[in-house]
Coordinates of C-alpha atoms in Angstrom, one line a residue:
Chain Q
M30 CA 0.0 0.0 0.0
L31 CA 2.9 2.3 0.8
A32 CA 4.4 1.2 -2.5
R33 CA 1.2 2.4 -4.2
T34 CA 1.4 5.8 -2.6
S35 CA 5.1 6.0 -3.7
L36 CA 4.3 5.3 -7.3
R37 CA 1.4 7.8 -7.2
E38 CA 3.8 10.4 -5.8
L39 CA 6.0 9.9 -8.9
W40 CA 3.0 10.4 -11.1
H41 CA 1.7 13.3 -9.1
H42 CA 5.0 15.1 -9.5
R43 CA 5.4 14.0 -13.1
V44 CA 7.3 17.0 -14.3
R45 CA 9.8 16.5 -11.5
T46 CA 9.9 12.8 -12.2
A47 CA 10.3 13.3 -15.9
L48 CA 13.3 15.7 -15.3
A49 CA 14.9 13.3 -12.9
V50 CA 14.3 10.3 -15.2
S51 CA 15.7 12.2 -18.2
G52 CA 18.8 13.2 -16.3
V53 CA 19.5 9.7 -14.9
A54 CA 18.7 8.3 -18.4
V55 CA 21.4 10.4 -20.0
A56 CA 23.9 9.3 -17.3
T57 CA 22.8 5.7 -17.8
A58 CA 23.4 6.0 -21.5
L59 CA 26.8 7.4 -20.9
L60 CA 27.5 4.6 -18.5
L61 CA 26.4 1.9 -20.9
D62 CA 28.5 3.5 -23.7
M63 CA 31.5 3.6 -21.5
L64 CA 31.1 0.0 -20.6
M65 CA 30.6 -0.9 -24.2
L66 CA 33.7 1.1 -25.2
G67 CA 35.7 -0.3 -22.3
G68 CA 35.2 -3.9 -23.3
G69 CA 34.2 -3.5 -27.0
I70 CA 37.6 -3.1 -28.6
E71 CA 39.1 -5.9 -26.5
S72 CA 36.3 -8.3 -27.3
S73 CA 36.1 -7.5 -31.0
F74 CA 39.9 -7.7 -31.3
T75 CA 39.9 -11.1 -29.5
Q76 CA 37.1 -12.3 -31.7
L77 CA 38.9 -11.1 -34.8
L78 CA 42.2 -12.9 -33.8
S79 CA 40.4 -16.0 -32.7
S80 CA 38.1 -16.3 -35.7
R81 CA 40.3 -19.0 -37.2
D82 CA 42.4 -21.7 -35.6
Y83 CA 45.6 -19.7 -36.1
V84 CA 46.2 -18.6 -32.6
V85 CA 49.9 -17.9 -32.6
R86 CA 51.6 -15.2 -34.7
V87 CA 55.3 -15.4 -35.7
T88 CA 56.9 -12.1 -36.6
P89 CA 60.4 -10.8 -37.2
A90 CA 61.9 -10.2 -33.8
G91 CA 60.7 -6.9 -32.3
T92 CA 57.7 -6.4 -34.5
L93 CA 54.0 -7.1 -34.7
P94 CA 52.1 -8.3 -37.8
F95 CA 51.8 -5.5 -40.4
D96 CA 53.8 -3.4 -37.9
S97 CA 56.8 -2.9 -40.2
E98 CA 58.1 -3.9 -43.6
A99 CA 60.6 -6.3 -42.0
T100 CA 60.3 -9.8 -43.2
I101 CA 61.5 -13.3 -42.0
P102 CA 64.0 -14.7 -44.4
A103 CA 64.3 -18.5 -45.0
F104 CA 60.8 -19.0 -43.8
S105 CA 60.4 -22.6 -45.0
A106 CA 63.1 -23.9 -42.7
L107 CA 61.6 -21.9 -39.9
A108 CA 58.1 -23.2 -40.7
D109 CA 59.4 -26.8 -40.6
S110 CA 61.0 -26.2 -37.2
I111 CA 57.7 -24.8 -35.9
A112 CA 55.7 -27.6 -37.5
D113 CA 57.8 -30.2 -35.6
L114 CA 56.7 -28.8 -32.2
P115 CA 54.1 -30.8 -30.5
G116 CA 50.6 -29.4 -30.8
V117 CA 51.3 -27.5 -34.0
A118 CA 48.9 -28.4 -36.8
G119 CA 50.2 -26.1 -39.5
V120 CA 52.1 -22.9 -40.3
A121 CA 50.7 -20.3 -42.8
P122 CA 53.1 -17.8 -44.3
V123 CA 51.9 -14.3 -45.2
L124 CA 53.8 -11.8 -47.3
A125 CA 52.5 -8.4 -48.1
A126 CA 53.3 -5.7 -50.6
N127 CA 51.7 -2.5 -51.9
L128 CA 51.3 -3.0 -55.6
E129 CA 49.6 -1.3 -58.5
V130 CA 46.6 -3.2 -59.7
R131 CA 45.5 -2.5 -63.3
G132 CA 42.1 -3.4 -64.5
R133 CA 39.9 -1.0 -66.4
E134 CA 41.5 1.5 -64.0
R135 CA 44.7 1.6 -62.0
R136 CA 44.8 1.5 -58.2
N137 CA 47.3 0.8 -55.5
A138 CA 46.3 -2.1 -53.4
L139 CA 47.6 -4.3 -50.6
V140 CA 48.5 -7.6 -52.1
L141 CA 48.9 -10.5 -49.7
G142 CA 50.8 -13.6 -50.6
V143 CA 49.2 -16.6 -49.1
D144 CA 49.6 -20.4 -49.2
P145 CA 46.2 -21.6 -50.6
A146 CA 46.6 -24.8 -48.7
E147 CA 47.3 -23.1 -45.3
Q148 CA 46.0 -19.6 -44.8
G149 CA 44.1 -17.6 -42.2
V150 CA 43.8 -14.1 -43.5
L151 CA 40.7 -14.4 -45.8
S152 CA 37.4 -16.0 -46.1
L153 CA 35.9 -16.6 -49.5
L154 CA 32.6 -14.9 -50.3
E155 CA 32.6 -16.4 -53.8
G156 CA 34.8 -18.6 -56.0
R157 CA 37.9 -20.4 -54.8
L158 CA 41.3 -19.8 -53.3
P159 CA 43.9 -18.6 -55.9
G160 CA 46.3 -21.0 -57.5
E161 CA 49.2 -20.2 -59.9
G162 CA 48.4 -17.1 -62.0
E163 CA 45.2 -16.5 -60.0
S164 CA 44.0 -14.0 -57.4
A165 CA 41.1 -13.3 -55.0
V166 CA 40.1 -9.7 -54.5
S167 CA 38.2 -7.9 -51.8
E168 CA 34.7 -6.5 -52.7
D169 CA 36.1 -3.0 -52.3
L170 CA 38.8 -3.7 -54.9
A171 CA 36.4 -5.4 -57.2
G172 CA 34.1 -2.4 -56.9
A173 CA 36.8 0.1 -57.4
L174 CA 38.1 -1.4 -60.6
G175 CA 34.8 -2.8 -61.8
L176 CA 36.1 -6.4 -61.6
A177 CA 34.2 -9.6 -61.8
M178 CA 35.0 -13.3 -61.5
G179 CA 37.1 -14.5 -64.5
D180 CA 38.4 -11.0 -65.3
R181 CA 42.2 -10.6 -65.7
V182 CA 44.2 -7.9 -63.9
T183 CA 47.8 -7.0 -63.9
I184 CA 49.7 -6.4 -60.6
A185 CA 52.9 -4.4 -60.9
L186 CA 55.6 -3.1 -58.5
T187 CA 55.1 0.6 -57.6
A188 CA 57.9 3.0 -58.1
S189 CA 58.9 2.9 -54.4
L190 CA 59.5 -0.8 -54.4
G191 CA 61.7 -1.3 -57.4
V192 CA 63.2 0.5 -60.3
D193 CA 62.3 -2.4 -62.6
R194 CA 58.5 -2.3 -62.7
R195 CA 57.9 -6.0 -63.1
S196 CA 54.3 -7.1 -63.5
R197 CA 52.3 -10.2 -63.7
E198 CA 48.8 -11.0 -65.0
M199 CA 46.3 -12.7 -62.8
E200 CA 42.9 -14.1 -63.3
I201 CA 40.3 -13.3 -60.6
V202 CA 38.9 -16.6 -59.2
G203 CA 37.5 -15.4 -55.9
I204 CA 35.9 -12.6 -54.1
A205 CA 37.0 -12.6 -50.5
R206 CA 36.6 -10.9 -47.1
F207 CA 40.0 -10.1 -45.7
L208 CA 39.8 -10.6 -42.0
Y209 CA 42.3 -7.9 -41.0
G210 CA 41.6 -5.4 -43.7
A211 CA 40.6 -1.9 -42.9
R212 CA 37.2 -0.5 -44.0
G213 CA 37.4 0.4 -47.7
E214 CA 40.9 -1.0 -48.1
L215 CA 41.7 -2.4 -51.5
T216 CA 43.1 -5.9 -51.0
M217 CA 44.1 -8.8 -53.1
A218 CA 45.4 -12.3 -52.3
V219 CA 47.8 -14.2 -54.6
P220 CA 49.8 -17.3 -54.1
I221 CA 52.8 -16.4 -51.9
E222 CA 55.3 -17.8 -54.5
E223 CA 53.9 -15.4 -57.1
L224 CA 54.4 -12.4 -54.8
R225 CA 57.9 -13.6 -53.7
S226 CA 58.9 -13.9 -57.3
L227 CA 57.4 -10.5 -58.3
T228 CA 58.9 -8.6 -55.3
D229 CA 62.2 -10.6 -55.4
R230 CA 61.9 -11.8 -51.9
P231 CA 62.4 -15.6 -52.2
D232 CA 61.3 -17.7 -49.2
E233 CA 60.4 -14.6 -47.2
A234 CA 57.3 -14.0 -45.1
A235 CA 56.1 -10.9 -43.3
F236 CA 54.7 -13.1 -40.6
G237 CA 53.5 -16.6 -40.0
M238 CA 50.3 -17.8 -38.5
V239 CA 50.5 -21.0 -36.5
R240 CA 47.5 -23.3 -36.4
I241 CA 47.4 -25.5 -33.3
A242 CA 45.7 -28.9 -32.6
G243 CA 42.5 -28.7 -30.8
S244 CA 43.6 -29.1 -27.2
A245 CA 47.1 -27.7 -27.5
D246 CA 48.2 -24.7 -25.3
A247 CA 48.8 -21.7 -27.5
E248 CA 50.8 -19.9 -24.8
R249 CA 53.2 -22.9 -24.4
I250 CA 53.7 -23.2 -28.1
A251 CA 54.4 -19.5 -28.5
A252 CA 56.9 -19.7 -25.6
E253 CA 58.6 -22.7 -27.2
I254 CA 58.9 -21.0 -30.6
A255 CA 60.3 -17.9 -29.0
A256 CA 62.8 -19.9 -27.0
N257 CA 64.0 -22.2 -29.9
L258 CA 63.9 -19.6 -32.7
P259 CA 65.4 -16.3 -31.5
R260 CA 65.2 -14.5 -34.8
V261 CA 61.4 -14.3 -34.5
D262 CA 58.9 -13.3 -31.9
A263 CA 55.9 -15.6 -31.3
T264 CA 52.8 -14.2 -29.7
S265 CA 49.6 -16.0 -28.8
V266 CA 46.2 -14.4 -29.4
T267 CA 46.1 -13.8 -25.7
G268 CA 49.5 -12.1 -25.8
L269 CA 48.4 -10.0 -28.8
V270 CA 45.3 -8.9 -26.9
D271 CA 47.4 -8.0 -23.9
Q272 CA 49.7 -5.9 -26.2
A273 CA 46.6 -4.3 -27.9
Q274 CA 45.2 -3.6 -24.4
A275 CA 48.4 -1.8 -23.5
R276 CA 48.2 0.3 -26.6
L277 CA 44.6 1.1 -26.1
S278 CA 44.7 1.8 -22.4
Y279 CA 43.7 5.4 -23.3
F280 CA 40.3 4.2 -24.3
R281 CA 39.9 2.2 -21.1
Q282 CA 41.0 5.1 -18.9
L283 CA 38.6 7.4 -20.8
A284 CA 35.8 4.9 -20.4
F285 CA 36.5 4.5 -16.7
I286 CA 36.6 8.2 -16.0
L287 CA 33.5 9.0 -18.0
G288 CA 31.7 6.0 -16.6
S289 CA 32.5 7.0 -13.1
V290 CA 31.3 10.6 -13.8
A291 CA 28.1 9.1 -15.2
L292 CA 27.6 7.0 -12.1
L293 CA 28.2 9.9 -9.8
V294 CA 25.7 12.1 -11.8
A295 CA 23.1 9.3 -11.7
A296 CA 23.6 8.8 -7.9
L297 CA 23.4 12.6 -7.3
L298 CA 20.3 13.0 -9.4
V299 CA 18.4 10.1 -7.8
G300 CA 19.7 11.0 -4.4
T301 CA 18.5 14.6 -4.8
I302 CA 15.1 13.7 -6.0
M303 CA 14.6 11.1 -3.2
T304 CA 16.0 13.4 -0.5
V305 CA 13.5 16.1 -1.6
S306 CA 10.7 13.6 -1.7
V307 CA 11.5 12.2 1.8
N308 CA 11.9 15.7 3.3
E309 CA 8.6 16.8 1.9
R310 CA 6.9 14.1 3.9
Y311 CA 8.8 14.6 7.1
G312 CA 5.6 15.2 9.1
A313 CA 3.7 12.4 7.4
I314 CA 6.6 10.0 8.1
A315 CA 6.5 10.8 11.8
A316 CA 2.7 10.4 11.9
M317 CA 2.9 7.0 10.1
R318 CA 5.5 5.9 12.6
A319 CA 3.3 7.1 15.4
I320 CA 0.3 5.0 14.2
G321 CA 2.6 1.9 14.1
I322 CA 3.8 1.7 10.6
S323 CA 7.3 0.3 10.9
R324 CA 10.4 2.0 9.8
R325 CA 11.1 -0.9 7.5
S326 CA 7.7 -0.6 5.7
L327 CA 8.2 3.1 5.2
V328 CA 11.7 2.7 3.9
R329 CA 10.5 0.0 1.6
G330 CA 7.9 2.4 0.2
F331 CA 10.6 5.0 -0.6
I332 CA 12.7 2.3 -2.2
V333 CA 9.8 1.5 -4.5
E334 CA 9.8 5.2 -5.4
G335 CA 13.6 5.2 -6.0
L336 CA 13.4 2.0 -8.0
G337 CA 10.6 3.5 -10.1
V338 CA 12.8 6.4 -11.1
A339 CA 15.8 4.1 -11.7
L340 CA 13.7 1.6 -13.7
L341 CA 12.3 4.2 -16.0
A342 CA 15.7 5.8 -16.3
A343 CA 17.5 2.5 -17.0
T344 CA 15.0 1.5 -19.7
L345 CA 15.3 4.9 -21.4
G346 CA 19.0 5.2 -20.8
I347 CA 19.8 1.8 -22.2
A348 CA 17.9 2.6 -25.4
L349 CA 19.6 5.9 -25.6
G350 CA 23.0 4.3 -25.0
V351 CA 22.5 1.8 -27.7
A352 CA 21.5 4.5 -30.2
T353 CA 24.4 6.8 -29.3
G354 CA 26.8 3.9 -29.3
A355 CA 25.7 2.9 -32.8
Y356 CA 26.2 6.5 -33.9
L357 CA 29.7 6.8 -32.4
E358 CA 30.6 3.4 -33.8
R359 CA 29.9 4.8 -37.3
V360 CA 32.1 7.8 -36.6
L361 CA 35.0 5.9 -35.1
S362 CA 34.9 3.0 -37.6
D363 CA 36.2 5.5 -40.2
F364 CA 39.4 5.8 -38.2
P365 CA 42.2 5.1 -40.8
G366 CA 44.1 1.9 -40.8
L367 CA 41.9 0.0 -38.3
P368 CA 40.7 -3.5 -39.3
A369 CA 37.0 -3.2 -40.4
A370 CA 36.2 -6.0 -38.0
I371 CA 37.4 -4.0 -35.0
R372 CA 34.4 -2.5 -33.2
F373 CA 34.5 0.1 -30.4
F374 CA 31.0 -0.1 -29.0
V375 CA 30.1 -3.8 -28.7
L376 CA 26.6 -4.3 -27.3
D377 CA 26.6 -7.3 -25.0
A378 CA 24.3 -8.6 -22.4
R379 CA 26.9 -8.2 -19.7
S380 CA 27.2 -4.4 -20.3
V381 CA 23.4 -4.0 -20.4
A382 CA 22.9 -6.0 -17.3
A383 CA 25.8 -4.2 -15.4
T384 CA 24.3 -0.8 -16.4
A385 CA 20.8 -1.8 -15.4
L386 CA 21.9 -3.3 -12.2
T387 CA 24.1 -0.4 -11.3
V388 CA 21.3 2.2 -11.9
L389 CA 18.8 0.1 -9.9
V390 CA 21.2 -0.3 -7.0
I391 CA 21.7 3.5 -7.1
G392 CA 17.9 3.9 -7.1
V393 CA 17.6 1.7 -4.0
L394 CA 20.5 3.3 -2.1
A395 CA 19.5 6.8 -3.0
A396 CA 16.0 6.1 -1.6
A397 CA 17.0 3.9 1.3
V398 CA 19.6 6.2 2.9
P399 CA 17.6 9.4 3.3
A400 CA 14.4 7.4 4.1
W401 CA 16.2 5.3 6.8
H402 CA 17.7 8.5 8.2
V403 CA 14.4 10.4 8.4
C404 CA 12.3 7.4 9.5
G405 CA 14.7 7.0 12.4
K406 CA 14.2 10.6 13.8
N407 CA 12.4 11.0 17.1
I408 CA 8.7 10.8 16.3
S409 CA 7.6 13.0 19.1
T410 CA 10.1 15.7 18.4
T411 CA 9.2 15.7 14.7
L412 CA 5.5 15.9 15.5
H413 CA 6.1 18.8 17.9
R414 CA 7.9 20.5 15.0
E415 CA 5.3 19.7 12.4
E416 CA 2.1 20.4 14.4
P417 CA 1.3 24.0 15.3
Chain J
M28 CA -2.3 1.4 40.4
T29 CA -2.9 -2.0 39.0
S30 CA -2.6 -3.7 35.6
E31 CA -6.3 -3.3 35.2
H32 CA -5.5 0.1 33.8
V33 CA -5.3 0.4 30.0
V34 CA -2.3 2.6 30.4
E35 CA -0.5 4.2 33.3
G36 CA 2.4 6.5 33.8
I37 CA 4.4 6.5 37.0
D38 CA 6.5 9.5 38.1
L39 CA 7.1 10.5 34.5
H40 CA 9.8 13.0 33.6
R41 CA 10.8 14.1 30.1
D42 CA 13.7 16.4 29.6
Y43 CA 14.8 17.9 26.3
R44 CA 18.3 19.2 25.9
L45 CA 18.8 22.3 23.7
G46 CA 22.5 22.9 23.6
S47 CA 23.6 23.3 27.1
V48 CA 20.1 24.0 28.4
V49 CA 17.8 21.3 29.7
I50 CA 14.1 21.9 29.4
S51 CA 11.8 19.8 31.6
A52 CA 8.6 19.2 29.6
I53 CA 7.1 16.7 32.0
R54 CA 7.9 16.8 35.7
G55 CA 6.9 13.9 37.8
V56 CA 3.5 13.0 36.4
T57 CA 1.7 9.9 37.6
I58 CA -1.5 9.1 35.8
S59 CA -3.6 6.1 34.8
V60 CA -6.3 5.6 32.2
D61 CA -9.0 3.0 33.0
P62 CA -10.8 0.9 30.4
G63 CA -13.6 3.0 28.9
A64 CA -12.3 6.3 30.4
F65 CA -12.5 9.6 28.6
L66 CA -9.7 11.9 29.8
A67 CA -8.9 15.4 28.6
F68 CA -5.7 17.2 29.1
T69 CA -6.1 20.9 29.0
G70 CA -3.7 23.7 29.6
P71 CA -1.8 26.4 27.8
S72 CA 0.4 25.9 24.8
G73 CA 3.8 24.5 25.7
S74 CA 2.5 23.2 29.0
G75 CA 3.4 19.5 28.1
K76 CA 0.0 18.2 27.0
S77 CA 1.3 16.7 23.8
T78 CA 4.4 15.4 25.4
L79 CA 2.4 13.6 28.0
L80 CA 0.2 12.1 25.3
H81 CA 3.2 10.9 23.4
L82 CA 4.7 9.3 26.5
L83 CA 1.5 7.5 27.3
G84 CA 1.0 6.5 23.7
G85 CA 4.5 5.0 23.5
I86 CA 5.8 7.2 20.7
D87 CA 8.3 8.9 23.1
V88 CA 10.3 7.5 25.9
P89 CA 10.4 9.2 29.3
T90 CA 13.7 10.4 30.7
S91 CA 12.7 8.7 33.9
G92 CA 9.6 7.0 35.2
V93 CA 7.6 4.0 34.0
V94 CA 4.9 3.8 31.3
R95 CA 2.9 0.6 31.5
F96 CA 0.6 -0.5 28.8
G97 CA -1.6 -3.1 30.4
K98 CA 1.0 -5.3 32.1
T99 CA 3.7 -4.4 29.7
D100 CA 6.4 -1.9 30.8
L101 CA 7.2 0.0 27.6
A102 CA 10.8 0.4 28.7
T103 CA 11.3 -3.4 28.1
L104 CA 10.3 -3.1 24.5
G105 CA 12.6 -2.2 21.6
E106 CA 11.5 0.2 18.9
R107 CA 10.1 -2.5 16.7
D108 CA 8.0 -3.9 19.5
R109 CA 6.7 -0.5 20.6
S110 CA 5.8 0.2 17.0
R111 CA 3.9 -3.1 16.8
L112 CA 2.2 -2.3 20.1
R113 CA 1.1 1.1 18.8
L114 CA -0.1 -0.5 15.6
L115 CA -2.4 -3.0 17.3
N116 CA -3.3 -1.4 20.6
V117 CA -3.2 2.4 20.2
G118 CA -4.9 4.8 18.0
F119 CA -3.6 8.3 17.2
V120 CA -5.4 11.3 15.8
F121 CA -3.4 14.4 15.0
Q122 CA -4.3 18.1 14.7
R123 CA -3.2 18.1 11.1
F124 CA -4.8 14.8 10.2
H125 CA -1.6 13.5 8.4
L126 CA -3.5 11.4 5.9
L127 CA -1.5 10.2 2.9
P128 CA -2.6 12.5 0.1
M129 CA -2.0 9.9 -2.7
L130 CA -4.3 7.4 -1.1
S131 CA -8.1 7.4 -1.1
A132 CA -10.0 7.7 2.2
S133 CA -10.6 4.0 2.1
E134 CA -6.9 3.2 1.4
N135 CA -5.8 5.5 4.3
V136 CA -8.1 3.6 6.6
E137 CA -6.8 0.3 5.3
L138 CA -3.1 1.3 5.8
P139 CA -2.8 0.2 9.5
M140 CA -4.7 -3.0 8.7
S141 CA -2.3 -3.7 5.8
E142 CA 0.7 -3.2 8.1
A143 CA -1.0 -5.6 10.6
G144 CA -1.3 -8.2 7.9
V145 CA -5.1 -8.1 7.5
P146 CA -6.1 -9.7 4.2
R147 CA -7.1 -7.3 1.4
A148 CA -10.7 -8.3 1.1
E149 CA -11.2 -8.1 4.9
R150 CA -9.6 -4.8 5.3
R151 CA -11.6 -3.3 2.4
D152 CA -14.8 -4.4 4.1
R153 CA -13.7 -3.1 7.5
A154 CA -12.6 0.2 6.0
A155 CA -16.0 0.6 4.4
A156 CA -17.7 -0.1 7.7
L157 CA -15.4 2.3 9.5
L158 CA -16.0 5.1 7.0
E159 CA -19.7 4.4 7.3
R160 CA -19.4 4.7 11.0
V161 CA -17.8 8.2 10.8
G162 CA -20.4 9.2 8.2
L163 CA -18.2 9.1 5.1
A164 CA -19.5 6.0 3.3
D165 CA -20.0 8.0 0.1
R166 CA -16.6 9.6 0.2
R167 CA -14.4 6.4 0.5
L168 CA -12.9 6.8 -2.9
H169 CA -12.0 10.4 -2.5
R170 CA -8.5 11.5 -1.7
P171 CA -7.8 13.8 1.3
G172 CA -7.4 16.8 -1.0
E173 CA -11.0 16.3 -2.1
L174 CA -12.4 16.3 1.4
S175 CA -13.0 19.1 3.9
G176 CA -11.0 19.5 7.1
G177 CA -13.8 17.9 9.1
Q178 CA -14.1 15.0 6.7
Q179 CA -10.3 14.5 6.7
Q180 CA -10.3 14.3 10.5
R181 CA -13.1 11.8 10.4
V182 CA -11.1 9.7 8.1
A183 CA -8.2 10.1 10.5
V184 CA -10.4 8.8 13.3
A185 CA -11.5 5.8 11.2
R186 CA -7.8 5.1 10.5
A187 CA -7.0 5.4 14.2
I188 CA -9.5 2.8 15.2
A189 CA -8.9 0.5 12.2
N190 CA -7.1 -2.1 14.2
A191 CA -9.6 -1.8 17.1
P192 CA -7.2 -0.3 19.6
T193 CA -7.8 -0.3 23.4
V194 CA -7.1 3.4 23.7
L195 CA -7.4 6.3 21.3
F196 CA -5.1 9.4 21.8
A197 CA -6.1 12.6 20.1
D198 CA -3.8 15.6 20.1
E199 CA -5.8 18.8 19.4
P200 CA -8.2 16.9 17.1
T201 CA -10.4 20.0 16.6
G202 CA -7.5 22.4 16.3
E203 CA -7.9 22.9 12.5
L204 CA -11.7 22.7 12.4
D205 CA -14.4 25.3 12.5
R206 CA -17.0 25.3 15.3
R207 CA -19.6 23.3 13.5
T208 CA -17.3 20.5 12.3
S209 CA -15.6 20.5 15.7
E210 CA -19.0 19.8 17.4
S211 CA -19.5 17.0 14.9
L212 CA -16.1 15.5 15.6
V213 CA -16.6 15.8 19.4
S214 CA -19.9 14.0 19.0
L215 CA -18.1 11.2 17.1
L216 CA -15.4 10.9 19.8
A217 CA -18.1 10.8 22.5
D218 CA -19.9 8.0 20.6
L219 CA -16.7 6.0 20.3
N220 CA -16.2 6.4 24.1
A221 CA -19.8 5.4 24.7
D222 CA -19.0 2.2 22.8
G223 CA -16.3 1.4 25.3
M224 CA -13.2 2.8 23.8
S225 CA -10.8 4.6 26.2
L226 CA -10.1 8.1 25.0
V227 CA -7.3 10.5 25.9
V228 CA -7.3 13.9 24.3
A229 CA -5.1 17.0 24.6
T230 CA -7.1 20.1 23.7
H231 CA -7.6 23.8 24.0
D232 CA -11.2 23.3 22.8
P233 CA -13.6 23.9 25.8
G234 CA -16.3 22.1 23.8
L235 CA -14.3 19.0 23.6
A236 CA -12.9 19.2 27.2
E237 CA -16.4 19.6 28.5
V238 CA -17.6 16.2 27.2
A239 CA -14.7 14.4 29.0
P240 CA -15.8 13.1 32.4
R241 CA -12.2 13.5 33.6
R242 CA -10.3 16.7 32.9
L243 CA -6.7 17.3 34.0
E244 CA -4.9 20.6 33.6
V245 CA -1.3 20.4 32.6
V246 CA 0.8 23.4 33.7
D247 CA 4.5 23.6 33.4
G248 CA 4.8 19.8 33.0
R249 CA 2.8 19.0 36.0
V250 CA -0.8 17.7 36.2
R251 CA -3.5 19.4 38.2
P252 CA -6.9 18.0 38.7

């Protein structure tokens, strides 16, 4: 019954309630966005790296994949050594070069040399993996040059890579999605031997991707590679995520600070509205206590009121947070050089649940604390003050 | 005094501390209320009438002395038990009614029954009967803001007797009412007393004091017959 009067109070003071709910909803939206941002990059990065079974990366010592133009020479021998380690199921070499691609038009594109039998950088949308004299192109490259399956293109060294502008003609046999490609990046895959030959880098690889057997421990394999083969670094997906986390700590700090501010604002708003509401009924509370209504029942009534504000605010705030997160995602996804699969604001049940729970707890505490305090005042003294 | 009294106070003192100053609101009052009694405290403002009412009703604790409700010494009860005792055995009517404005007259009357755990259907029936008894059967769905002062005080009386208390305390129950509605309320209180309910009022209203068979004047925290 006291819960009913609390909810009616919210409706009776609907302008005040609406303002409080709006304020808390904005803070809730900010909190949700910060939670999404805080975990979003990490989860999407982990998802991206773990999307295939290649969970260990082998790079020239002191670099990360695509981090520099350094390559690993004599990769075949290295790959054989790695393949001999227990738990390793395969090693995929990757070589990269920026080349000119000539179709109806000419464009510079990132050309990846891959082993069609062992690769983890692309997934086919159409066609098949390229064999000798063949290539697979990204949708963006196909769109940019007006290419279709079966068309022939020429790839050629750009001026910066060689004086001799060697070229090679390739048939397009596949349209692919490149897992680590940036949004709008023009990418092509060709057999690694073709790229090695064209760029005069025999038996080199920019990095290798190690596929492990089902139950093998990626960390152990990475450690063994690093220990046995000092000219390369070996990093597991977990290690890469750790490195990425270190590089992206700015985002997490920003998310933490803004999330804390949002939390504080929400607590202050609900706290203010509930303190006003409790103090307005100072005399009524004393009278209720006098007629035998327990302190616990009265506080419970105010908690319903605080929860009412928090519930409305959480519902609106989560919807608002999802919308603003989607908008900011569109803005940030145009950040140059980032893999298209990387997402900043990842909506997940945990973030939503944590946001809703936090706001509801704030609602309960913001109501319970002032109510418990006022309900504990001396009844007689309060009545003396309230009665003429 | 014996435990046959509904409530009794023995050598009650109540001091309030305001900074370094101690104000003695009640000074050595001994008093008892018998079953079916109608007792009026009169006296000037600030004489201690309300404080005495609060002590006897168990909403305040004496600085020294004993308040016994039936056989129960209130000093032996914790706040929760005193609250329960007030809920089930004591009715209170205030000068300013203190009805909950968001609840209808019926819901206000039901509130103490709800706290006491009376099932919804039963408390609705009882609230209807109580509102009929105070002459407001047709106003049970109205909220306090839609009722006159006299009607609100009648609802407050119905709320006070909702759990069939053994004694009803009323602090200046006619203080906010005009003469005509005061008379009507005095009549209602007299009827309740005639039905056997013990009644203790603190009042300035001579009309109310006159109907009380036993009148005590409170002056400077002391009771004079």
